[in-house]
Coordinates of C-alpha atoms and ligand atoms in Angstrom, one line a residue:
X1 CA -6.6 27.5 -11.6
X2 CA -8.8 26.2 -14.5
X3 CA -5.7 25.6 -16.6
X4 CA -4.0 23.7 -13.8
X5 CA -7.0 21.5 -13.4
X6 CA -7.1 20.9 -17.1
X7 CA -3.4 20.0 -17.1
X8 CA -3.9 17.6 -14.3
X9 CA -6.8 15.9 -16.1
X10 CA -4.7 15.6 -19.3
X11 CA -1.9 14.1 -17.3
X12 CA -4.3 11.7 -15.7
X13 CA -5.6 10.6 -19.1
X14 CA -2.0 10.0 -20.1
X15 CA -1.5 7.8 -17.1
X16 CA -4.7 5.9 -17.9
X17 CA -3.4 5.2 -21.4
X18 CA -0.2 3.8 -20.0
X19 CA -2.1 1.8 -17.5
X20 CA -1.3 -1.6 -19.0
X21 CA 2.3 -1.0 -18.0
X22 CA 1.6 -0.4 -14.4
X23 CA 2.0 -3.7 -12.8
X24 CA 4.5 -5.5 -15.0
X25 CA 7.9 -4.5 -13.9
X26 CA 9.1 -8.0 -14.8
X27 CA 11.3 -7.9 -11.8
X28 CA 13.5 -10.8 -10.6
X29 CA 16.0 -11.1 -7.8
X30 CA 15.6 -10.8 -4.1
X31 CA 13.3 -8.2 -2.6
X32 CA 14.0 -6.7 0.8
X33 CA 10.8 -5.2 1.8
X34 CA 9.7 -6.8 5.0
X35 CA 7.0 -4.2 5.9
X36 CA 7.1 -3.0 9.4
X37 CA 5.0 -5.2 11.4
X38 CA 3.0 -5.6 14.4
X39 CA 2.1 -9.2 14.3
X40 CA -1.0 -10.3 16.0
X41 CA -1.1 -14.0 16.6
X42 CA -4.6 -14.7 17.6
X43 CA -4.6 -17.7 19.9
X44 CA -8.0 -16.6 21.3
X45 CA -10.1 -15.4 18.5
X46 CA -12.6 -17.5 16.8
X47 CA -14.4 -15.5 15.4
X48 CA -19.2 -12.9 -1.7
X49 CA -18.4 -11.8 -4.8
X50 CA -18.3 -11.6 -8.6
X51 CA -15.3 -12.7 -10.7
X52 CA -14.1 -9.8 -12.8
X53 CA -13.1 -11.8 -15.7
X54 CA -9.6 -11.6 -17.2
X55 CA -6.9 -10.4 -14.9
X56 CA -6.1 -7.9 -17.6
X57 CA -8.6 -5.7 -15.8
X58 CA -6.3 -5.6 -12.8
X59 CA -3.2 -4.9 -15.0
X60 CA -4.9 -2.0 -16.6
X61 CA -5.6 1.4 -15.2
X62 CA -9.2 0.5 -14.4
X63 CA -7.8 -1.2 -11.3
X64 CA -6.2 2.0 -10.2
X65 CA -8.6 4.8 -10.8
X66 CA -12.1 5.3 -9.5
X67 CA -13.0 7.0 -12.8
X68 CA -12.9 3.7 -14.5
X69 CA -15.4 2.1 -12.2
X70 CA -18.2 2.8 -14.7
X71 CA -16.5 0.4 -17.1
X72 CA -17.0 -2.4 -14.6
X73 CA -20.3 -1.4 -12.9
X74 CA -23.1 0.9 -13.7
X75 CA -25.5 1.5 -10.8
X76 CA -28.8 3.4 -10.9
X77 CA -28.4 7.0 -10.0
X78 CA -30.6 6.6 -6.9
X79 CA -28.2 4.0 -5.5
X80 CA -25.3 6.4 -6.1
X81 CA -27.0 9.2 -4.2
X82 CA -27.7 7.0 -1.2
X83 CA -24.1 5.8 -1.3
X84 CA -23.2 2.2 -1.9
X85 CA -23.2 -0.2 0.9
X86 CA -19.8 -1.0 2.4
X87 CA -18.4 -4.5 1.9
X88 CA -16.2 -4.2 4.9
X89 CA -17.3 -4.5 8.5
X90 CA -14.9 -3.0 11.1
X91 CA -16.4 -5.2 13.9
X92 CA -16.6 -8.6 12.2
X93 CA -14.6 -10.7 9.8
X94 CA -16.3 -11.0 6.4
X95 CA -15.3 -13.7 3.8
X96 CA -14.0 -12.4 0.5
X97 CA -13.4 -14.5 -2.5
X98 CA -10.0 -14.6 -4.2
X99 CA -10.6 -13.9 -7.9
X100 CA -7.0 -13.7 -9.3
X101 CA -3.4 -13.6 -8.4
X102 CA -0.6 -11.9 -10.3
X103 CA 3.2 -12.2 -9.8
X104 CA 4.8 -8.8 -9.4
X105 CA 8.3 -10.3 -8.9
X106 CA 9.8 -13.5 -7.7
X107 CA 8.4 -13.1 -4.1
X108 CA 5.6 -10.5 -4.3
X109 CA 2.1 -10.9 -5.7
X110 CA -1.0 -8.9 -6.1
X111 CA -4.2 -10.6 -4.9
X112 CA -7.6 -9.5 -6.1
X113 CA -10.5 -10.3 -3.9
X114 CA -14.1 -9.7 -5.0
X115 CA -17.4 -8.9 -3.5
X116 CA -20.9 -7.8 -4.6
X117 CA -20.3 -5.3 -7.4
X118 CA -23.1 -3.0 -6.1
X119 CA -21.0 -2.5 -2.9
X120 CA -18.0 -0.3 -2.3
X121 CA -15.1 -1.5 -0.2
X122 CA -15.7 1.4 2.3
X123 CA -12.0 2.3 2.9
X124 CA -10.9 5.7 4.0
X125 CA -7.3 6.9 3.2
X126 CA -5.1 5.8 4.7
X127 CA -6.2 2.5 6.3
X128 CA -5.4 -1.1 6.3
X129 CA -7.4 -4.4 6.6
X130 CA -6.9 -7.2 9.0
X131 CA -6.8 -10.8 7.6
X132 CA -7.4 -13.9 9.5
X133 CA -6.7 -17.6 8.6
X134 CA -7.0 -20.8 10.5
X135 CA -3.5 -22.2 10.4
X136 CA -2.8 -25.4 12.4
X137 CA -4.3 -26.4 15.7
X138 CA -3.5 -25.4 19.3
X139 CA -2.3 -28.0 21.8
X140 CA -5.9 -28.7 22.9
X141 CA -6.9 -29.4 19.3
X142 CA -8.9 -26.2 18.8
X143 CA -8.2 -24.1 15.7
X144 CA -5.2 -21.7 15.7
X145 CA -5.9 -18.4 14.0
X146 CA -3.2 -16.2 12.5
X147 CA -4.0 -12.5 12.0
X148 CA -2.0 -10.1 9.8
X149 CA -2.7 -6.5 8.5
X150 CA -2.4 -5.6 4.8
X151 CA -3.0 -2.3 3.0
X152 CA -5.2 -2.3 -0.2
X153 CA -3.6 -0.7 -3.2
X154 CA -6.9 -0.5 -5.2
X155 CA -8.9 2.8 -5.1
X156 CA -10.6 3.1 -1.7
X157 CA -14.0 3.6 -3.4
X158 CA -13.6 0.6 -5.8
X159 CA -16.8 -1.4 -6.1
X160 CA -16.7 -5.1 -6.2
X161 CA -13.0 -5.7 -5.6
X162 CA -9.9 -4.8 -3.7
X163 CA -6.2 -5.6 -4.4
X164 CA -3.4 -6.5 -1.9
X165 CA 0.3 -6.4 -2.8
X166 CA 1.9 -9.0 -0.6
X167 CA 5.5 -10.2 -0.2
X168 CA 5.6 -14.0 0.4
X169 CA 8.0 -15.2 3.1
X170 CA 9.3 -18.8 2.8
X171 CA 8.6 -19.3 6.5
X172 CA 5.8 -16.8 6.9
X173 CA 2.6 -18.1 8.4
X174 CA 0.0 -16.0 6.7
X175 CA 1.9 -15.4 3.5
X176 CA 2.5 -19.2 3.0
X177 CA -1.3 -19.6 3.6
X178 CA -1.9 -16.9 1.0
X179 CA 0.7 -18.4 -1.4
X180 CA -1.4 -21.6 -1.5
X181 CA -4.8 -19.9 -2.0
X182 CA -6.5 -20.6 -5.4
X183 CA -9.1 -18.5 -7.2
X184 CA -12.4 -19.3 -5.6
X185 CA -10.9 -19.7 -2.1
X186 CA -12.0 -17.3 0.6
X187 CA -10.2 -15.1 3.2
X188 CA -11.6 -13.6 6.4
X189 CA -11.1 -9.8 6.3
X190 CA -12.0 -7.1 8.8
X191 CA -11.7 -3.3 8.6
X192 CA -11.0 -0.7 7.7
X193 CA -8.4 0.1 10.4
X194 CA -7.6 3.8 10.1
X195 CA -3.9 4.8 10.1
X196 CA -3.5 8.3 8.8
X197 CA -6.8 10.3 8.2
X198 CA -5.7 12.1 5.0
X199 CA -7.6 15.2 3.9
X200 CA -6.9 17.1 0.7
X201 CA -4.4 20.0 1.2
X202 CA -3.9 19.1 4.8
X203 CA -0.2 20.0 4.2
X204 CA 1.5 21.8 1.4
X205 CA 4.2 19.2 1.1
X206 CA 4.2 15.5 1.9
X207 CA 7.5 13.6 1.9
X208 CA 7.5 9.8 1.9
X209 CA 10.1 7.2 2.8
X210 CA 9.2 3.7 1.9
X211 CA 11.0 0.3 1.8
X212 CA 9.7 -2.6 -0.2
X213 CA 6.0 -3.4 0.6
X214 CA 6.0 -0.3 2.8
X215 CA 5.0 1.4 -0.5
X216 CA 1.4 0.2 0.0
X217 CA 0.1 2.9 2.4
X218 CA 2.0 5.5 0.4
X219 CA 0.3 4.5 -2.7
X220 CA -3.1 5.1 -1.1
X221 CA -2.1 8.6 -0.2
X222 CA -0.5 9.3 -3.6
X223 CA -3.5 8.0 -5.5
X224 CA -5.8 10.2 -3.3
X225 CA -3.8 13.3 -4.1
X226 CA -3.2 12.8 -7.8
X227 CA -6.7 11.7 -8.5
X228 CA -8.1 14.9 -6.9
X229 CA -7.6 18.0 -9.1
X230 CA -8.4 20.2 -6.1
X231 CA -5.6 18.7 -4.1
X232 CA -2.4 20.8 -4.6
X233 CA -0.1 18.9 -2.3
X234 CA 3.4 18.4 -3.5
X235 CA 4.5 14.8 -2.9
X236 CA 8.1 13.5 -2.9
X237 CA 8.7 9.7 -2.4
X238 CA 12.0 8.2 -1.6
X239 CA 11.6 4.5 -2.3
X240 CA 14.2 2.0 -1.1
X241 CA 14.6 -1.6 -2.5
X242 CA 17.3 -4.2 -2.8
X243 CA 18.1 -3.9 -6.5
X244 CA 16.5 -2.1 -9.5
X245 CA 14.7 -5.4 -10.5
X246 CA 13.1 -5.5 -7.0
X247 CA 11.5 -2.1 -7.2
X248 CA 7.8 -2.8 -6.6
X249 CA 5.3 -1.1 -8.9
X250 CA 8.0 1.0 -10.6
X251 CA 6.1 1.3 -13.9
X252 CA 3.1 2.6 -12.1
X253 CA 5.0 5.1 -10.0
X254 CA 7.0 6.3 -13.0
X255 CA 3.7 6.8 -14.9
X256 CA 2.2 8.7 -12.0
X257 CA 5.2 10.9 -11.7
X258 CA 5.3 11.5 -15.5
X259 CA 1.6 12.5 -15.5
X260 CA 1.5 14.5 -12.3
X261 CA 4.0 17.3 -11.8
X262 CA 3.2 17.4 -8.1
X263 CA 4.5 13.8 -7.6
X264 CA 8.2 13.0 -7.7
X265 CA 9.9 9.7 -6.9
X266 CA 13.5 9.0 -6.1
X267 CA 14.6 5.4 -6.1
X268 CA 17.4 4.0 -3.9
X269 CA 18.8 0.5 -4.1
X270 CA 21.4 -1.4 -2.1
X271 CA 22.7 -3.4 -5.0
X272 CA 23.0 -1.3 -8.2
X273 CA 24.5 -1.8 -11.6
X274 CA 26.8 0.7 -13.2
X275 CA 24.0 2.2 -15.3
X276 CA 21.8 2.9 -12.2
X277 CA 21.1 6.6 -11.9
X278 CA 19.2 6.6 -8.6
X279 CA 20.5 6.4 -5.1
X280 CA 23.0 3.7 -4.2
X281 CA 23.4 1.9 -0.8
X282 CA 21.4 2.2 2.3
X283 CA 19.3 5.3 2.9
X284 CA 21.4 8.2 4.3
X285 CA 21.1 11.9 5.1
X286 CA 22.1 13.1 1.6
X287 CA 19.4 11.0 0.0
X288 CA 16.7 12.3 2.3
X289 CA 17.8 15.9 2.0
X290 CA 17.7 15.5 -1.8
X291 CA 14.4 13.6 -1.9
X292 CA 12.3 15.1 0.8
X293 CA 10.8 18.6 1.5
X294 CA 12.6 20.5 4.2
X295 CA 11.3 20.6 7.8
X296 CA 8.4 23.0 8.1
X297 CA 4.9 23.2 9.7
X298 CA 3.6 22.8 6.1
X299 CA 5.4 19.5 5.7
X300 CA 4.5 16.0 6.8
X301 CA 6.9 13.0 6.3
X302 CA 5.4 9.5 6.1
X303 CA 7.6 6.5 6.8
X304 CA 6.9 2.8 6.2
X305 CA 9.3 -0.1 5.8
X306 CA 11.2 -2.9 7.4
X307 CA 12.4 -2.5 11.0
X308 CA 16.0 -1.9 9.8
X309 CA 15.0 1.0 7.6
X310 CA 12.7 2.4 10.2
X311 CA 15.5 2.4 12.8
X312 CA 17.8 4.3 10.5
X313 CA 15.2 6.8 9.2
X314 CA 12.9 7.7 12.1
X315 CA 13.1 5.0 14.8
X316 CA 10.4 2.2 14.7
X317 CA 7.0 2.5 16.3
X318 CA 6.7 1.7 20.0
X319 CA 5.8 -1.8 21.0
X320 CA 2.2 -0.7 21.7
X321 CA 2.2 0.5 18.0
X322 CA 2.0 4.2 19.0
X323 CA 4.3 6.5 17.1
X324 CA 7.2 6.1 19.5
X325 CA 10.1 8.5 19.8
X326 CA 11.5 10.3 16.6
X327 CA 15.2 9.4 16.2
X328 CA 17.4 8.7 13.3
X329 CA 18.1 10.7 10.2
X330 CA 14.8 12.6 10.2
X331 CA 15.5 13.8 13.8
X332 CA 19.1 14.8 12.8
X333 CA 17.7 16.7 9.8
X334 CA 15.6 18.8 12.1
X335 CA 12.1 17.3 11.6
X336 CA 9.9 17.3 14.7
X337 CA 7.8 14.4 15.8
X338 CA 4.6 16.3 14.7
X339 CA 6.1 16.5 11.2
X340 CA 6.6 12.7 10.9
X341 CA 4.1 9.9 10.8
X342 CA 5.1 6.2 11.0
X343 CA 2.7 3.7 9.4
Ligands
FAD401 C1 -0.3 -1.8 9.3 C2 0.4 -2.9 8.4 C3 0.2 -3.0 7.1 C4 0.9 -3.9 6.3 N1 0.6 -4.0 5.0 C5 1.3 -4.9 4.3 C6 1.1 -5.0 2.8 O1 0.3 -4.2 2.2 N2 1.8 -5.9 2.1 C7 2.7 -6.8 2.8 O2 3.3 -7.6 2.1 N3 2.9 -6.8 4.1 C8 2.2 -5.9 4.9 N4 2.4 -5.9 6.2 C9 3.1 -7.0 6.8 C10 2.2 -8.2 7.1 O3 1.2 -7.8 8.0 C11 2.9 -9.5 7.6 O4 3.6 -9.1 8.8 C12 3.8 -10.1 6.6 O5 3.0 -10.5 5.5 C13 4.4 -11.4 7.2 O6 3.4 -12.2 7.7 P1 3.6 -13.8 7.8 O7 2.6 -14.4 8.8 O8 3.7 -14.5 6.5 O9 5.1 -14.0 8.4 P2 5.5 -14.3 9.8 O10 5.2 -15.7 10.2 O11 5.0 -13.2 10.7 O12 7.1 -14.1 9.6 C14 7.7 -13.1 8.8 C15 9.1 -13.3 8.5 O13 9.8 -13.2 9.6 C16 10.4 -14.4 9.9 N5 10.1 -14.6 11.3 C17 9.0 -14.9 11.9 N6 9.2 -15.0 13.2 C18 10.5 -14.7 13.4 C19 11.3 -14.7 14.6 N7 10.7 -14.8 15.8 N8 12.6 -14.4 14.5 C20 13.1 -14.1 13.2 N9 12.4 -14.2 12.1 C21 11.1 -14.5 12.2 C22 9.7 -15.5 9.1 O14 10.5 -16.6 8.8 C23 9.4 -14.7 7.9 O15 10.5 -14.7 7.0 C24 1.8 -4.9 7.0 C25 2.0 -4.7 8.3 C26 1.4 -3.7 9.1 C27 1.7 -3.6 10.5

């Protein structure tokens, strides 16, 4: 046990050293990845920070691991004992300042928002945030608000900042608004909105099927598992994207897999080159048999991706955003609805 913990720590240190590679996959080409989406157009609703310096902080491992927080903040011990104040409010929108934006590929960016460095974001794994922006006017001239959920990819206990990985749609209402934000601009954010209450070792195996930006909730769970030496969960991720160049956060995922023997990733792309060694084409039974743990009461499969992928793999969520019926490949492979969670 002690040896296993020491090996995990050593692996983690290795990942930290490779942190500078995490974000830059230098990808180009078209990304598929329309995350599954319950859109909330708010026609009714009307409802602070510290810049972190060079964006290199985001590109490095400090953005990804709570253990690096001390490099950014150092609070008095008493404040730590009391627990830092949460920057988020689940009942009200709070304004967060955009500090920096980084291109991940031709249509996907990481946005870093900042707040008081003495405060923690106050996120529990796995949860998302709700964003709100005034976009246009209603017929009566009053403001039109657009509301969209996004899933932070920074550590849930990070103090002073959070990061969102967002695919920009040419015609997308919120994402076009975000695409035009500049450092110093503010965004209204509410949350956290709990999705899957993850607890360490809640299952022996967790399988994940993600498409495009559907990786964001998976990353929260993966980071929670691999950053906790007491968590022995085996994690297998099947990650579908359009082409090898479109694979979001590949360098980070590869580094995590290299550093943590309990995390494995299998990439699948629709458009591959001859050298491509991962899965080719759309997700199918063979790929999921190969990439996921077998059905069992000790297994949980998490699914998140564009509607087309959800339909093939598990069936999409119900219109009221409840889990809906389990259909598709996972059902055919013998998983029960209790063994599958759709984000
Ligand atoms: C729980 C949750 C978490 C999420 N987390 C993330 C995340 O971490 N990162 C991320 O990038 N996304 C995430 N999303 C998706 C995100 O909330 C938005 O739906 C997405 O960014 C698109 O919003 P938009 O307003 O820009 O686009 P929209 O205006 O809603 O349009 C999206 C696309 O669909 C097209 N479109 C719009 N309306 C129609 C229509 N009627 N018919 C056909 N096409 C249409 C648009 O042209 C555009 O290409 C998440 C969704 C959920 C539900």
